[in-house]
Amino acid sequence: MSVRPINRTFSIAPMLDWTDRHYRYFARLMSSQTLLYTEMVTTGAILHGRGDYLAYNQEEHPLALQLGGSNPVDLAACAKLAAERGYDEINLNVGCPSDRVQNGRFGACLMAEPELVAECVTAMKQVVDIPVTVKTRIGIDEQDSYEFLTQFIDTVKAAGCEEFIIHARKAWLQGLSPKENREIPPLDYERVYQLKRDYPELNISINGGVKTLEECQTHLQHLDGVMVGREAYQNPYILAEVDQKLCGIDAPVMSRDAVLEKLLPYIEKHLQQGGRLNHISRHIIGLFQGEVGSRVWRRYISENAHKQGAGIEVITQARAEMDSVVSL
């Protein structure tokens, strides 16, 4: 199977309970170039769980699977399954600080075990032809020197990893919740810039606190890529200009209504297959953020999409309610 070339200029962060396949389909409608990531999936879920944890829509490509785990054999087995299913990249989570993740010995705590991360990367690279990448932090707890970070990079790079996504905050493994870990440790973009200067041969993307495409453009003067998290979810329409502003694609920018129009058949199909409206509608609540009537849109969907038997008319009525506000 041929390996698809991946544009790493702009990507959307893997976010648990958020970046599911419905959100990714919606995001792809607005940008053909954005690299999409799954939510973090543990090796245990894939190998022993009930259900298909590797399911996705073909339209989502380019698509990376983010794995959580620290057992090289299990990670290799999951990577092989994912490559066979057509994923474009395997990403190892070395950034999540939650207690649950630490108890499973993966996530950010793995920064303290670079040799184990290197083993994991080696095991996966031996069984797949697609890129194996690592998403990590700039440090953990008191281990937050630049030397600590470069030692980690050196060790994992020696295993053949050529692409790193760096969340520009260290993680506090004790005493802070995952939410606090996204906000309290200060961002240090300059440290990530320095990493790229010292490792020009590596592909390095930055993550953390990025809210606008203008900020992305600034980061791209120093780095290879930018990964955006919550802003791409809560204000998804920023994706509509990614191809043009960041990737040099000469194409018209799709309107919010055009995006919605293209999503409706997907929603209809999901409903016909027995799915519920709010499986998808929860992802589009922010589509009209900043527009007149956006509050009406959000409220109408929030109050009605979860109801038994709710159908496509909830979406069309929410849009009509917006228009009635505009015309007042």
Coordinates of C-alpha atoms in Angstrom, one line a residue:
M1 CA 0.0 0.0 0.0
S2 CA 1.5 3.4 -1.0
V3 CA 2.1 5.9 1.7
R4 CA 0.2 9.1 1.2
P5 CA 2.3 12.3 1.6
I6 CA 1.2 14.3 4.7
N7 CA 1.0 18.0 4.9
R8 CA 1.9 18.8 8.5
T9 CA 1.5 22.6 8.3
F10 CA -1.7 22.5 10.3
S11 CA -3.3 19.8 12.4
I12 CA -6.1 19.4 15.0
A13 CA -5.1 18.0 18.3
P14 CA -6.4 14.6 19.5
M15 CA -9.0 15.5 22.2
L16 CA -10.8 12.8 24.2
D17 CA -14.6 12.8 23.8
W18 CA -14.2 15.6 21.2
T19 CA -12.3 14.6 18.0
D20 CA -14.4 11.6 17.2
R21 CA -15.2 10.5 13.6
H22 CA -18.2 12.8 13.4
Y23 CA -16.2 15.8 14.3
R24 CA -13.4 14.8 11.9
Y25 CA -15.9 14.4 9.0
F26 CA -17.2 17.9 9.8
A27 CA -13.7 19.4 10.0
R28 CA -12.7 17.8 6.7
L29 CA -15.6 19.6 4.9
M30 CA -13.8 22.9 5.7
S31 CA -10.2 22.0 5.0
S32 CA -8.7 19.4 2.7
Q33 CA -5.2 20.0 4.0
T34 CA -5.6 19.8 7.8
L35 CA -4.1 16.7 9.3
L36 CA -6.7 15.1 11.6
Y37 CA -6.1 13.0 14.7
T38 CA -8.3 10.5 16.4
E39 CA -9.0 10.8 20.1
M40 CA -6.3 8.9 22.1
V41 CA -7.1 5.2 21.9
T42 CA -5.5 2.8 24.3
T43 CA -3.8 -0.4 23.1
G44 CA -6.0 -2.3 25.6
A45 CA -9.2 -0.9 24.0
I46 CA -8.1 -1.9 20.5
L47 CA -6.8 -5.4 21.4
H48 CA -9.4 -6.4 24.1
G49 CA -12.3 -3.9 23.9
R50 CA -15.7 -4.6 22.5
G51 CA -16.4 -2.5 19.5
D52 CA -14.4 -1.2 16.6
Y53 CA -12.0 1.5 18.0
L54 CA -10.4 2.0 14.6
A55 CA -13.5 2.9 12.7
Y56 CA -13.4 6.1 10.6
N57 CA -14.9 7.7 7.4
Q58 CA -12.8 7.4 4.3
E59 CA -13.3 11.2 3.7
E60 CA -11.2 11.9 6.8
H61 CA -7.8 11.3 5.2
P62 CA -5.1 12.4 6.0
L63 CA -5.8 10.8 9.4
A64 CA -3.5 9.9 12.2
L65 CA -4.3 7.4 15.0
Q66 CA -3.1 8.5 18.4
L67 CA -2.2 5.5 20.6
G68 CA -1.9 5.4 24.4
G69 CA 0.3 2.7 25.8
S70 CA 3.8 1.7 26.8
N71 CA 4.1 -2.0 25.9
P72 CA 6.1 -2.2 22.7
V73 CA 4.5 -5.5 21.7
D74 CA 1.0 -4.2 22.1
L75 CA 1.8 -0.9 20.4
A76 CA 3.3 -2.7 17.4
A77 CA 0.2 -5.0 17.2
C78 CA -2.1 -1.9 17.2
A79 CA 0.1 0.0 14.8
K80 CA 0.0 -2.9 12.3
L81 CA -3.8 -3.1 12.6
A82 CA -4.1 0.6 12.0
A83 CA -1.8 0.6 9.0
E84 CA -3.9 -2.2 7.5
R85 CA -7.0 -0.2 8.0
G86 CA -5.5 2.7 6.0
Y87 CA -4.4 5.2 8.7
D88 CA -1.8 7.7 7.5
E89 CA 0.2 8.0 10.7
I90 CA 0.6 6.5 14.1
N91 CA 1.2 8.9 17.0
L92 CA 2.3 8.0 20.5
N93 CA 0.9 10.0 23.3
V94 CA 3.7 11.2 25.6
G95 CA 1.8 14.3 26.7
C96 CA -1.4 13.4 28.6
P97 CA -1.1 14.1 32.4
S98 CA -4.2 12.5 33.8
D99 CA -4.1 10.1 36.7
R100 CA -5.8 7.4 34.7
V101 CA -3.1 7.6 32.1
Q102 CA -0.3 7.6 34.6
N103 CA -1.7 4.5 36.3
G104 CA -1.5 2.8 32.9
R105 CA 2.1 3.9 32.5
F106 CA 1.6 6.1 29.5
G107 CA 1.1 9.7 28.6
A108 CA 3.3 12.4 29.9
C109 CA 5.0 10.2 32.6
L110 CA 6.8 8.4 29.8
M111 CA 9.0 11.5 29.3
A112 CA 10.9 10.2 32.3
E113 CA 11.5 6.9 30.4
P114 CA 12.9 8.0 27.0
E115 CA 14.5 4.5 26.4
L116 CA 11.1 2.9 26.8
V117 CA 9.6 5.4 24.4
A118 CA 12.4 4.6 21.9
E119 CA 11.6 0.9 22.3
C120 CA 8.0 1.6 21.5
V121 CA 8.8 3.7 18.4
T122 CA 11.2 1.0 17.2
A123 CA 8.6 -1.8 17.6
M124 CA 6.0 0.2 15.7
K125 CA 8.4 1.2 12.9
Q126 CA 9.4 -2.4 12.4
V127 CA 5.8 -3.4 11.4
V128 CA 4.5 -0.3 9.5
D129 CA 5.6 1.8 6.5
I130 CA 3.6 4.9 7.6
P131 CA 5.2 7.6 9.9
V132 CA 5.4 6.9 13.6
T133 CA 5.4 10.2 15.5
V134 CA 5.5 11.4 19.1
K135 CA 3.4 14.1 20.8
T136 CA 5.1 15.2 24.0
R137 CA 5.6 18.1 26.5
I138 CA 8.6 20.4 27.1
G139 CA 9.0 18.7 30.5
I140 CA 7.4 17.1 33.6
D141 CA 7.3 18.2 37.2
E142 CA 10.8 19.4 38.3
Q143 CA 12.3 17.8 35.2
D144 CA 11.9 20.8 33.0
S145 CA 15.3 21.9 31.9
Y146 CA 16.2 22.2 28.2
E147 CA 18.8 19.5 28.7
F148 CA 16.0 17.1 29.9
L149 CA 14.0 17.8 26.8
T150 CA 16.9 17.4 24.4
Q151 CA 17.9 14.1 26.0
F152 CA 14.4 12.8 25.4
I153 CA 14.5 14.0 21.8
D154 CA 18.0 12.5 21.2
T155 CA 16.9 9.1 22.5
V156 CA 13.7 8.9 20.6
K157 CA 15.2 10.3 17.4
A158 CA 17.8 7.5 17.6
A159 CA 14.9 5.0 17.3
G160 CA 13.9 6.6 14.0
C161 CA 11.3 9.1 15.0
E162 CA 11.6 12.1 12.7
E163 CA 8.4 14.0 13.6
F164 CA 7.6 15.5 17.0
I165 CA 4.6 17.5 18.2
I166 CA 5.6 19.6 21.2
H167 CA 3.0 20.9 23.6
A168 CA 4.8 24.0 24.8
R169 CA 3.9 23.5 28.5
K170 CA 5.4 21.2 31.0
A171 CA 3.0 18.8 32.7
W172 CA 2.5 18.6 36.5
L173 CA 1.8 15.0 37.1
Q174 CA 0.8 15.5 40.8
G175 CA -1.6 18.1 42.1
L176 CA -3.1 19.5 38.9
S177 CA -6.0 18.2 36.9
P178 CA -5.7 17.6 33.2
K179 CA -7.7 20.8 32.7
E180 CA -5.4 22.8 34.9
N181 CA -2.4 21.3 33.0
R182 CA -3.8 23.0 29.9
E183 CA -3.8 26.4 31.6
I184 CA -1.5 26.7 34.6
P185 CA 2.0 25.8 33.6
P186 CA 3.2 28.7 31.5
L187 CA 3.6 28.3 27.7
D188 CA 7.2 28.5 26.5
Y189 CA 7.1 28.8 22.7
E190 CA 10.7 30.0 22.5
R191 CA 11.9 26.6 23.9
V192 CA 10.2 24.8 21.0
Y193 CA 11.7 27.3 18.5
Q194 CA 15.1 26.5 20.0
L195 CA 14.5 22.8 19.5
K196 CA 13.9 23.4 15.8
R197 CA 17.1 25.4 15.5
D198 CA 19.0 22.7 17.2
Y199 CA 17.4 19.9 15.3
P200 CA 16.7 21.3 11.8
E201 CA 16.5 17.8 10.3
L202 CA 13.4 17.0 12.4
N203 CA 9.9 17.9 11.6
I204 CA 8.6 19.8 14.6
S205 CA 5.1 21.1 15.2
I206 CA 4.0 23.2 18.2
N207 CA 0.8 22.9 20.3
G208 CA -0.7 24.9 23.1
G209 CA -2.7 28.0 23.4
V210 CA -3.0 28.8 19.7
K211 CA -6.2 30.6 18.8
T212 CA -5.9 32.3 15.4
L213 CA -4.5 31.6 12.0
E214 CA -2.4 34.7 12.4
E215 CA -0.7 33.1 15.4
C216 CA -0.2 30.0 13.3
Q217 CA 1.6 32.1 10.6
T218 CA 3.9 33.5 13.3
H219 CA 4.8 30.0 14.6
L220 CA 5.3 28.8 11.0
Q221 CA 8.1 31.3 10.6
H222 CA 10.1 29.2 13.1
L223 CA 8.6 25.7 12.9
D224 CA 7.2 23.1 10.5
G225 CA 3.7 22.8 11.8
V226 CA 1.1 24.1 14.2
M227 CA -1.4 21.9 16.1
V228 CA -4.6 23.6 17.4
G229 CA -6.8 22.1 20.0
R230 CA -9.8 23.6 21.7
E231 CA -10.1 26.6 19.4
A232 CA -10.6 24.3 16.4
Y233 CA -13.3 22.6 18.3
Q234 CA -15.1 25.5 19.9
N235 CA -14.7 27.9 16.9
P236 CA -14.5 25.3 14.1
Y237 CA -15.1 27.8 11.3
I238 CA -11.4 28.9 11.6
L239 CA -10.8 25.8 9.6
A240 CA -12.5 27.3 6.5
E241 CA -9.4 29.4 5.7
V242 CA -6.6 27.0 6.7
D243 CA -6.0 25.8 3.1
Q244 CA -5.9 29.3 1.7
K245 CA -4.0 31.2 4.5
L246 CA -1.5 28.5 5.6
C247 CA -1.2 26.0 2.8
G248 CA -1.3 28.2 -0.3
I249 CA -4.3 26.6 -1.9
D250 CA -6.2 28.8 -4.3
A251 CA -9.8 27.9 -3.6
P252 CA -12.9 29.9 -2.5
V253 CA -13.6 30.0 1.2
M254 CA -16.8 28.0 2.0
S255 CA -19.5 29.9 3.8
R256 CA -20.9 28.5 7.1
D257 CA -24.2 27.7 5.4
A258 CA -22.4 25.8 2.7
V259 CA -20.6 23.8 5.3
L260 CA -23.9 23.0 7.0
E261 CA -25.5 22.1 3.7
K262 CA -22.7 19.6 3.0
L263 CA -23.0 18.0 6.4
L264 CA -26.8 17.4 6.3
P265 CA -26.6 14.2 4.1
Y266 CA -24.0 12.8 6.5
I267 CA -26.4 13.5 9.4
E268 CA -29.3 11.9 7.5
K269 CA -27.2 8.7 6.9
H270 CA -26.2 8.5 10.5
L271 CA -29.9 8.8 11.6
Q272 CA -31.0 6.1 9.1
Q273 CA -28.4 3.8 10.6
G274 CA -29.9 4.2 14.0
G275 CA -27.6 6.9 15.3
R276 CA -28.8 9.9 17.4
L277 CA -28.8 13.5 16.2
N278 CA -26.8 14.8 19.2
H279 CA -23.9 12.4 18.3
I280 CA -23.1 14.9 15.5
S281 CA -25.0 18.1 16.5
R282 CA -22.8 18.6 19.6
H283 CA -19.8 19.2 17.3
I284 CA -21.4 22.0 15.3
I285 CA -22.7 24.2 18.1
G286 CA -19.8 26.5 17.6
L287 CA -20.1 26.8 13.8
F288 CA -21.7 30.3 13.9
Q289 CA -19.6 31.6 16.8
G290 CA -19.3 35.4 16.5
E291 CA -22.2 35.7 14.2
V292 CA -25.5 37.5 15.0
G293 CA -27.9 35.0 16.4
S294 CA -25.2 32.4 17.3
R295 CA -26.6 32.2 20.9
V296 CA -30.0 31.3 19.5
W297 CA -28.4 28.6 17.3
R298 CA -26.5 27.1 20.2
R299 CA -29.5 27.1 22.6
Y300 CA -32.0 25.6 20.1
I301 CA -29.7 22.7 19.3
S302 CA -28.7 22.2 23.0
E303 CA -32.3 22.0 24.0
N304 CA -33.7 19.8 21.2
A305 CA -31.0 17.6 19.6
H306 CA -30.9 15.1 22.5
K307 CA -34.6 14.4 22.4
Q308 CA -35.8 10.9 21.3
G309 CA -36.5 10.9 17.6
A310 CA -34.8 14.3 17.0
G311 CA -34.1 14.6 13.3
I312 CA -32.6 16.9 10.7
E313 CA -35.4 19.4 11.2
V314 CA -33.8 20.5 14.5
I315 CA -30.8 21.8 12.6
T316 CA -32.8 23.5 9.9
Q317 CA -35.1 25.1 12.6
A318 CA -32.1 26.3 14.6
R319 CA -30.8 28.0 11.5
A320 CA -34.2 29.6 10.8
E321 CA -34.4 30.8 14.4
M322 CA -31.1 32.5 13.8
D323 CA -32.5 34.3 10.8
S324 CA -35.5 35.5 12.7
V325 CA -33.1 37.2 15.2
V326 CA -31.2 38.8 12.3
S327 CA -34.4 40.2 10.7
L328 CA -35.7 41.8 13.9

